[in-house]
PDB file of C-alpha atoms in Angstrom:
ATOM      1  CA  UNK A  43      78.480-102.359 -61.742  1.00  0.00           C
ATOM      2  CA  UNK A  44      77.012-101.943 -58.654  1.00  0.00           C
ATOM      3  CA  UNK A  45      76.743 -98.853 -56.371  1.00  0.00           C
ATOM      4  CA  UNK A  46      77.273 -98.450 -52.444  1.00  0.00           C
ATOM      5  CA  UNK A  47      74.098 -99.319 -51.629  1.00  0.00           C
ATOM      6  CA  UNK A  48      73.591-102.901 -53.730  1.00  0.00           C
ATOM      7  CA  UNK A  49      74.655-106.108 -52.724  1.00  0.00           C
ATOM      8  CA  UNK A  50      78.428-107.655 -51.841  1.00  0.00           C
ATOM      9  CA  UNK A  51      80.340-110.526 -52.858  1.00  0.00           C
ATOM     10  CA  UNK A  52      79.259-112.293 -50.063  1.00  0.00           C
ATOM     11  CA  UNK A  53      75.959-111.371 -50.668  1.00  0.00           C
ATOM     12  CA  UNK A  54      75.590-112.293 -54.625  1.00  0.00           C
ATOM     13  CA  UNK A  55      77.924-115.262 -53.758  1.00  0.00           C
ATOM     14  CA  UNK A  56      74.158-116.427 -51.401  1.00  0.00           C
ATOM     15  CA  UNK A  57      72.171-115.976 -53.635  1.00  0.00           C
ATOM     16  CA  UNK A  58      73.986-117.473 -56.974  1.00  0.00           C
ATOM     17  CA  UNK A  59      73.518-120.155 -55.758  1.00  0.00           C
ATOM     18  CA  UNK A  60      70.164-120.105 -54.167  1.00  0.00           C
ATOM     19  CA  UNK A  61      67.149-121.028 -56.151  1.00  0.00           C
ATOM     20  CA  UNK A  62      65.611-118.519 -58.134  1.00  0.00           C
ATOM     21  CA  UNK A  63      62.502-117.830 -55.858  1.00  0.00           C
ATOM     22  CA  UNK A  64      64.952-118.078 -52.372  1.00  0.00           C
ATOM     23  CA  UNK A  65      67.701-115.950 -54.757  1.00  0.00           C
ATOM     24  CA  UNK A  66      65.525-112.543 -55.508  1.00  0.00           C
ATOM     25  CA  UNK A  67      64.207-112.778 -52.147  1.00  0.00           C
ATOM     26  CA  UNK A  68      67.832-112.240 -50.214  1.00  0.00           C
ATOM     27  CA  UNK A  69      68.456-109.429 -52.851  1.00  0.00           C
ATOM     28  CA  UNK A  70      64.803-107.725 -53.023  1.00  0.00           C
ATOM     29  CA  UNK A  71      65.757-104.902 -50.539  1.00  0.00           C
ATOM     30  CA  UNK A  72      68.881-104.286 -52.700  1.00  0.00           C
ATOM     31  CA  UNK A  73      67.736-104.930 -55.792  1.00  0.00           C
ATOM     32  CA  UNK A  74      66.724-100.899 -56.781  1.00  0.00           C
ATOM     33  CA  UNK A  75      70.895-100.858 -56.732  1.00  0.00           C
ATOM     34  CA  UNK A  76      71.785-103.278 -59.467  1.00  0.00           C
ATOM     35  CA  UNK A  77      72.272-103.589 -62.845  1.00  0.00           C
ATOM     36  CA  UNK A  78      69.669-106.307 -62.899  1.00  0.00           C
ATOM     37  CA  UNK A  79      66.743-103.588 -62.775  1.00  0.00           C
ATOM     38  CA  UNK A  80      65.747-102.255 -65.935  1.00  0.00           C
ATOM     39  CA  UNK A  81      66.676 -98.621 -66.679  1.00  0.00           C
ATOM     40  CA  UNK A  82      64.743 -95.860 -66.711  1.00  0.00           C
ATOM     41  CA  UNK A  83      65.025 -94.320 -70.724  1.00  0.00           C
ATOM     42  CA  UNK A  84      64.552 -98.236 -71.351  1.00  0.00           C
ATOM     43  CA  UNK A  85      60.694 -97.542 -68.736  1.00  0.00           C
ATOM     44  CA  UNK A  86      60.066 -93.985 -70.310  1.00  0.00           C
ATOM     45  CA  UNK A  87      60.545 -95.055 -73.805  1.00  0.00           C
ATOM     46  CA  UNK A  88      58.362 -97.832 -73.041  1.00  0.00           C
ATOM     47  CA  UNK A  89      55.643 -95.848 -71.942  1.00  0.00           C
ATOM     48  CA  UNK A  90      55.439 -93.305 -74.625  1.00  0.00           C
ATOM     49  CA  UNK A  91      55.068 -95.921 -77.292  1.00  0.00           C
ATOM     50  CA  UNK A  92      52.370 -97.551 -75.070  1.00  0.00           C
ATOM     51  CA  UNK A  93      50.903 -94.272 -74.903  1.00  0.00           C
ATOM     52  CA  UNK A  94      50.960 -94.122 -78.724  1.00  0.00           C
ATOM     53  CA  UNK A  95      48.254 -97.499 -79.050  1.00  0.00           C
ATOM     54  CA  UNK A  96      46.716 -96.962 -75.643  1.00  0.00           C
ATOM     55  CA  UNK A  97      44.938 -96.011 -73.515  1.00  0.00           C
ATOM     56  CA  UNK A  98      44.250 -99.219 -71.752  1.00  0.00           C
ATOM     57  CA  UNK A  99      41.934-100.309 -68.865  1.00  0.00           C
ATOM     58  CA  UNK A 100      43.676-102.819 -67.352  1.00  0.00           C
ATOM     59  CA  UNK A 101      47.450-103.691 -66.961  1.00  0.00           C
ATOM     60  CA  UNK A 102      49.733-106.757 -65.930  1.00  0.00           C
ATOM     61  CA  UNK A 103      53.484-106.649 -65.133  1.00  0.00           C
ATOM     62  CA  UNK A 104      54.257-110.396 -65.779  1.00  0.00           C
ATOM     63  CA  UNK A 105      57.642-110.637 -63.162  1.00  0.00           C
ATOM     64  CA  UNK A 106      57.242-107.709 -61.952  1.00  0.00           C
ATOM     65  CA  UNK A 107      59.751-107.474 -59.666  1.00  0.00           C
ATOM     66  CA  UNK A 108      60.439-104.523 -57.531  1.00  0.00           C
ATOM     67  CA  UNK A 109      57.579-102.875 -59.616  1.00  0.00           C
ATOM     68  CA  UNK A 110      59.431-100.908 -62.326  1.00  0.00           C
ATOM     69  CA  UNK A 111      56.932-102.347 -64.297  1.00  0.00           C
ATOM     70  CA  UNK A 112      54.288-101.136 -62.474  1.00  0.00           C
ATOM     71  CA  UNK A 113      54.901 -97.634 -63.177  1.00  0.00           C
ATOM     72  CA  UNK A 114      54.559 -97.724 -66.614  1.00  0.00           C
ATOM     73  CA  UNK A 115      51.483 -99.204 -66.931  1.00  0.00           C
ATOM     74  CA  UNK A 116      50.223 -96.799 -64.781  1.00  0.00           C
ATOM     75  CA  UNK A 117      50.655 -94.108 -66.905  1.00  0.00           C
ATOM     76  CA  UNK A 118      48.669 -95.587 -69.989  1.00  0.00           C
ATOM     77  CA  UNK A 119      46.025 -97.724 -68.012  1.00  0.00           C
ATOM     78  CA  UNK A 120      42.986 -96.229 -66.198  1.00  0.00           C
ATOM     79  CA  UNK A 121      41.664 -98.673 -64.327  1.00  0.00           C
ATOM     80  CA  UNK A 122      43.738-100.923 -63.025  1.00  0.00           C
ATOM     81  CA  UNK A 123      46.741-102.613 -62.875  1.00  0.00           C
ATOM     82  CA  UNK A 124      48.940-105.638 -61.430  1.00  0.00           C
ATOM     83  CA  UNK A 125      52.003-106.866 -60.855  1.00  0.00           C
ATOM     84  CA  UNK A 126      52.977-110.475 -60.955  1.00  0.00           C
ATOM     85  CA  UNK A 127      55.924-112.654 -59.465  1.00  0.00           C
ATOM     86  CA  UNK A 128      56.266-115.306 -57.289  1.00  0.00           C
ATOM     87  CA  UNK A 129      59.493-113.817 -55.145  1.00  0.00           C
ATOM     88  CA  UNK A 130      57.834-112.649 -51.914  1.00  0.00           C
ATOM     89  CA  UNK A 131      60.649-110.791 -50.943  1.00  0.00           C
ATOM     90  CA  UNK A 132      60.692-108.809 -54.406  1.00  0.00           C
ATOM     91  CA  UNK A 133      56.302-107.626 -53.806  1.00  0.00           C
ATOM     92  CA  UNK A 134      57.132-106.606 -50.394  1.00  0.00           C
ATOM     93  CA  UNK A 135      59.463-104.310 -52.253  1.00  0.00           C
ATOM     94  CA  UNK A 136      57.288-103.533 -55.185  1.00  0.00           C
ATOM     95  CA  UNK A 137      54.142-103.035 -52.054  1.00  0.00           C
ATOM     96  CA  UNK A 138      56.902 -99.886 -50.260  1.00  0.00           C
ATOM     97  CA  UNK A 139      58.226 -98.429 -52.760  1.00  0.00           C
ATOM     98  CA  UNK A 140      55.629 -98.933 -55.600  1.00  0.00           C
ATOM     99  CA  UNK A 141      52.855 -96.446 -55.342  1.00  0.00           C
ATOM    100  CA  UNK A 142      51.492 -94.759 -58.418  1.00  0.00           C
ATOM    101  CA  UNK A 143      48.764 -92.562 -58.072  1.00  0.00           C
ATOM    102  CA  UNK A 144      45.665 -92.763 -59.782  1.00  0.00           C
ATOM    103  CA  UNK A 145      44.831 -95.639 -60.361  1.00  0.00           C
ATOM    104  CA  UNK A 146      44.393 -98.784 -58.191  1.00  0.00           C
ATOM    105  CA  UNK A 147      47.402-101.789 -57.950  1.00  0.00           C
ATOM    106  CA  UNK A 148      47.206-104.685 -56.577  1.00  0.00           C
ATOM    107  CA  UNK A 149      50.293-107.929 -55.657  1.00  0.00           C
ATOM    108  CA  UNK A 150      49.997-111.039 -56.418  1.00  0.00           C
ATOM    109  CA  UNK A 151      52.186-114.098 -56.054  1.00  0.00           C
ATOM    110  CA  UNK A 152      51.925-116.418 -58.197  1.00  0.00           C
ATOM    111  CA  UNK A 153      54.639-118.747 -61.260  1.00  0.00           C
ATOM    112  CA  UNK A 154      54.055-116.895 -64.327  1.00  0.00           C
ATOM    113  CA  UNK A 155      53.798-119.913 -65.804  1.00  0.00           C
ATOM    114  CA  UNK A 156      50.661-121.055 -64.150  1.00  0.00           C
ATOM    115  CA  UNK A 157      48.745-117.435 -63.617  1.00  0.00           C
ATOM    116  CA  UNK A 158      45.632-117.146 -61.137  1.00  0.00           C
ATOM    117  CA  UNK A 159      43.359-114.798 -63.646  1.00  0.00           C
ATOM    118  CA  UNK A 160      41.183-114.997 -66.154  1.00  0.00           C
ATOM    119  CA  UNK A 161      41.151-113.088 -69.900  1.00  0.00           C
ATOM    120  CA  UNK A 162      41.294-109.973 -67.432  1.00  0.00           C
ATOM    121  CA  UNK A 163      43.664-107.393 -68.942  1.00  0.00           C
ATOM    122  CA  UNK A 164      43.934-105.281 -72.022  1.00  0.00           C
ATOM    123  CA  UNK A 165      47.891-104.923 -71.450  1.00  0.00           C
ATOM    124  CA  UNK A 166      50.265-107.372 -70.298  1.00  0.00           C
ATOM    125  CA  UNK A 167      54.593-106.115 -70.425  1.00  0.00           C
ATOM    126  CA  UNK A 168      56.933-107.662 -69.116  1.00  0.00           C
ATOM    127  CA  UNK A 169      61.056-106.173 -68.292  1.00  0.00           C
ATOM    128  CA  UNK A 170      63.895-108.262 -68.549  1.00  0.00           C
ATOM    129  CA  UNK A 171      62.282-111.456 -66.982  1.00  0.00           C
ATOM    130  CA  UNK A 172      62.247-114.098 -70.429  1.00  0.00           C
ATOM    131  CA  UNK A 173      66.534-114.805 -69.256  1.00  0.00           C
ATOM    132  CA  UNK A 174      64.606-117.312 -66.199  1.00  0.00           C
ATOM    133  CA  UNK A 175      62.547-119.092 -68.889  1.00  0.00           C
ATOM    134  CA  UNK A 176      64.180-121.539 -70.610  1.00  0.00           C
ATOM    135  CA  UNK A 177      63.375-122.326 -74.523  1.00  0.00           C
ATOM    136  CA  UNK A 178      61.134-125.039 -74.154  1.00  0.00           C
ATOM    137  CA  UNK A 179      59.352-123.029 -71.858  1.00  0.00           C
ATOM    138  CA  UNK A 180      58.053-120.055 -73.955  1.00  0.00           C
ATOM    139  CA  UNK A 181      55.664-121.819 -75.528  1.00  0.00           C
ATOM    140  CA  UNK A 182      53.696-122.667 -72.309  1.00  0.00           C
ATOM    141  CA  UNK A 183      54.374-118.829 -70.822  1.00  0.00           C
ATOM    142  CA  UNK A 184      52.905-118.015 -74.323  1.00  0.00           C
ATOM    143  CA  UNK A 185      49.805-120.331 -73.683  1.00  0.00           C
ATOM    144  CA  UNK A 186      49.542-118.110 -70.759  1.00  0.00           C
ATOM    145  CA  UNK A 187      50.026-114.593 -71.707  1.00  0.00           C
ATOM    146  CA  UNK A 188      47.430-114.662 -74.003  1.00  0.00           C
ATOM    147  CA  UNK A 189      44.798-116.611 -71.931  1.00  0.00           C
ATOM    148  CA  UNK A 190      44.833-113.732 -69.568  1.00  0.00           C
ATOM    149  CA  UNK A 191      44.486-111.063 -72.190  1.00  0.00           C
ATOM    150  CA  UNK A 192      40.640-110.208 -73.537  1.00  0.00           C
ATOM    151  CA  UNK A 193      40.315-110.683 -77.724  1.00  0.00           C
ATOM    152  CA  UNK A 194      42.025-107.785 -79.002  1.00  0.00           C
ATOM    153  CA  UNK A 195      44.474-107.329 -75.575  1.00  0.00           C
ATOM    154  CA  UNK A 196      48.171-106.997 -76.255  1.00  0.00           C
ATOM    155  CA  UNK A 197      51.613-108.268 -74.904  1.00  0.00           C
ATOM    156  CA  UNK A 198      54.653-105.950 -74.687  1.00  0.00           C
ATOM    157  CA  UNK A 199      58.594-105.718 -74.114  1.00  0.00           C
ATOM    158  CA  UNK A 200      61.393-104.111 -75.484  1.00  0.00           C
ATOM    159  CA  UNK A 201      64.346-106.192 -76.882  1.00  0.00           C
ATOM    160  CA  UNK A 202      67.400-105.384 -77.478  1.00  0.00           C
ATOM    161  CA  UNK A 203      69.799-105.565 -80.610  1.00  0.00           C
ATOM    162  CA  UNK A 204      72.215-108.615 -79.850  1.00  0.00           C
ATOM    163  CA  UNK A 205      75.686-107.213 -79.611  1.00  0.00           C
ATOM    164  CA  UNK A 206      78.107-107.963 -82.122  1.00  0.00           C
ATOM    165  CA  UNK A 207      80.338-110.716 -82.304  1.00  0.00           C
ATOM    166  CA  UNK A 208      83.527-110.889 -80.986  1.00  0.00           C
ATOM    167  CA  UNK A 209      83.057-107.073 -79.345  1.00  0.00           C
ATOM    168  CA  UNK A 210      83.508-106.510 -75.144  1.00  0.00           C
ATOM    169  CA  UNK A 211      79.930-107.019 -74.590  1.00  0.00           C
ATOM    170  CA  UNK A 212      79.145-110.278 -76.953  1.00  0.00           C
ATOM    171  CA  UNK A 213      82.063-111.854 -74.702  1.00  0.00           C
ATOM    172  CA  UNK A 214      80.785-110.697 -71.164  1.00  0.00           C
ATOM    173  CA  UNK A 215      76.924-111.926 -72.048  1.00  0.00           C
ATOM    174  CA  UNK A 216      78.597-115.248 -73.885  1.00  0.00           C
ATOM    175  CA  UNK A 217      80.420-115.170 -70.503  1.00  0.00           C
ATOM    176  CA  UNK A 218      78.153-115.147 -68.077  1.00  0.00           C
ATOM    177  CA  UNK A 219      76.164-117.491 -69.768  1.00  0.00           C
ATOM    178  CA  UNK A 220      79.266-119.804 -69.749  1.00  0.00           C
ATOM    179  CA  UNK A 221      79.647-119.758 -66.458  1.00  0.00           C
ATOM    180  CA  UNK A 222      76.395-120.106 -64.570  1.00  0.00           C
ATOM    181  CA  UNK A 223      75.303-123.518 -67.492  1.00  0.00           C
ATOM    182  CA  UNK A 224      79.015-124.286 -65.059  1.00  0.00           C
ATOM    183  CA  UNK A 225      77.309-123.594 -61.752  1.00  0.00           C
ATOM    184  CA  UNK A 226      74.259-125.760 -62.503  1.00  0.00           C
ATOM    185  CA  UNK A 227      75.384-128.947 -64.196  1.00  0.00           C
ATOM    186  CA  UNK A 228      77.271-128.986 -60.613  1.00  0.00           C
ATOM    187  CA  UNK A 229      75.244-127.360 -57.613  1.00  0.00           C
ATOM    188  CA  UNK A 230      71.525-127.834 -56.955  1.00  0.00           C
ATOM    189  CA  UNK A 231      68.982-126.064 -57.377  1.00  0.00           C
ATOM    190  CA  UNK A 232      69.504-124.222 -60.727  1.00  0.00           C
ATOM    191  CA  UNK A 233      69.606-120.826 -61.328  1.00  0.00           C
ATOM    192  CA  UNK A 234      67.867-120.119 -63.925  1.00  0.00           C
ATOM    193  CA  UNK A 235      69.465-117.090 -65.720  1.00  0.00           C
ATOM    194  CA  UNK A 236      70.615-116.954 -69.335  1.00  0.00           C
ATOM    195  CA  UNK A 237      71.227-113.118 -71.456  1.00  0.00           C
ATOM    196  CA  UNK A 238      71.856-115.867 -75.039  1.00  0.00           C
ATOM    197  CA  UNK A 239      68.497-117.740 -74.841  1.00  0.00           C
ATOM    198  CA  UNK A 240      65.551-115.405 -75.879  1.00  0.00           C
ATOM    199  CA  UNK A 241      66.370-115.354 -79.478  1.00  0.00           C
ATOM    200  CA  UNK A 242      64.269-112.987 -81.073  1.00  0.00           C
ATOM    201  CA  UNK A 243      63.261-115.128 -84.187  1.00  0.00           C
ATOM    202  CA  UNK A 244      62.481-118.330 -81.397  1.00  0.00           C
ATOM    203  CA  UNK A 245      60.502-115.744 -79.900  1.00  0.00           C
ATOM    204  CA  UNK A 246      58.594-114.329 -82.902  1.00  0.00           C
ATOM    205  CA  UNK A 247      57.574-118.124 -83.682  1.00  0.00           C
ATOM    206  CA  UNK A 248      56.690-119.335 -80.391  1.00  0.00           C
ATOM    207  CA  UNK A 249      54.138-115.915 -80.610  1.00  0.00           C
ATOM    208  CA  UNK A 250      52.877-116.979 -83.606  1.00  0.00           C
ATOM    209  CA  UNK A 251      52.048-120.572 -82.749  1.00  0.00           C
ATOM    210  CA  UNK A 252      50.618-119.339 -79.406  1.00  0.00           C
ATOM    211  CA  UNK A 253      47.892-116.758 -81.847  1.00  0.00           C
ATOM    212  CA  UNK A 254      49.423-113.800 -81.636  1.00  0.00           C
ATOM    213  CA  UNK A 255      49.855-111.315 -84.432  1.00  0.00           C
ATOM    214  CA  UNK A 256      53.093-109.821 -83.863  1.00  0.00           C
ATOM    215  CA  UNK A 257      54.381-106.500 -84.382  1.00  0.00           C
ATOM    216  CA  UNK A 258      57.509-104.352 -84.149  1.00  0.00           C
ATOM    217  CA  UNK A 259      58.274-100.829 -83.448  1.00  0.00           C
ATOM    218  CA  UNK A 260      61.820 -98.803 -83.357  1.00  0.00           C
ATOM    219  CA  UNK A 261      62.415 -96.963 -79.809  1.00  0.00           C
ATOM    220  CA  UNK A 262      64.516 -93.728 -81.803  1.00  0.00           C
ATOM    221  CA  UNK A 263      64.910 -92.283 -78.255  1.00  0.00           C
ATOM    222  CA  UNK A 264      67.717 -95.562 -78.042  1.00  0.00           C
ATOM    223  CA  UNK A 265      69.209 -94.988 -81.890  1.00  0.00           C
ATOM    224  CA  UNK A 266      70.334 -96.807 -84.230  1.00  0.00           C
ATOM    225  CA  UNK A 267      73.494 -99.039 -85.410  1.00  0.00           C
ATOM    226  CA  UNK A 268      75.986 -98.736 -87.986  1.00  0.00           C
ATOM    227  CA  UNK A 269      73.860-101.239 -90.302  1.00  0.00           C
ATOM    228  CA  UNK A 270      70.680 -99.102 -89.988  1.00  0.00           C
ATOM    229  CA  UNK A 271      69.135-101.281 -87.176  1.00  0.00           C
ATOM    230  CA  UNK A 272      67.125 -99.792 -83.943  1.00  0.00           C
ATOM    231  CA  UNK A 273      69.050-100.458 -81.156  1.00  0.00           C
ATOM    232  CA  UNK A 274      66.282-101.444 -79.354  1.00  0.00           C
ATOM    233  CA  UNK A 275      62.700-102.775 -80.131  1.00  0.00           C
ATOM    234  CA  UNK A 276      59.389-102.555 -78.498  1.00  0.00           C
ATOM    235  CA  UNK A 277      57.551-105.786 -79.674  1.00  0.00           C
ATOM    236  CA  UNK A 278      53.669-105.853 -79.491  1.00  0.00           C
ATOM    237  CA  UNK A 279      52.333-109.299 -79.831  1.00  0.00           C
ATOM    238  CA  UNK A 280      47.897-108.862 -80.004  1.00  0.00           C
ATOM    239  CA  UNK A 281      45.890-111.273 -79.279  1.00  0.00           C
ATOM    240  CA  UNK A 282      43.225-111.366 -81.711  1.00  0.00           C
ATOM    241  CA  UNK A 283      39.742-109.592 -81.194  1.00  0.00           C
TER     242      UNK A 283
END
């Protein structure tokens, strides 16, 4: 799973027994060498899809980590880009490694559930962060995103089709989530990171309740499953004018 430059077993154990914030502070220097970083092909596909609906003026990467999504925003936003994350360690790495040309970038430390912005953005993106939010937190999270978007602004994120029940990927994700639930039942502080709680049906319902219009776009770069459904979709939630 990890390259030789990634964290070792001892480092992962220490991180897993920390809080989410502290765990990511510790992981930050090696995060880009783990499978937790959004793959380049996904970033490129999202950037291409957004370019067809833009351009945009200002963009926000929600839970930006080491800045992968900021690079996407820099390709479709003309005025400025902001990355926000609650891990100081991840932001430090992002400042050092992510310097897209042509657009100013700001880095802000804040919790996604309490964003310190007015309605300042035309586009908000997020990549791979939603497993850190429990289902009951989605209404508040989506309300925060809506509050920082200008009228007509868009909130976009990719979703991967769930693995088939009984497949190796299905059992792998189920096993991971089970281990995390046991860990959180026995150890404090909790480390919220689940792969199977962000279900599209629930997500769409909460986006609609938050006042968004929701559209789906297939990302053709990843093909289709046996039943013809896309393997990866881009969710675009639009704040009404």
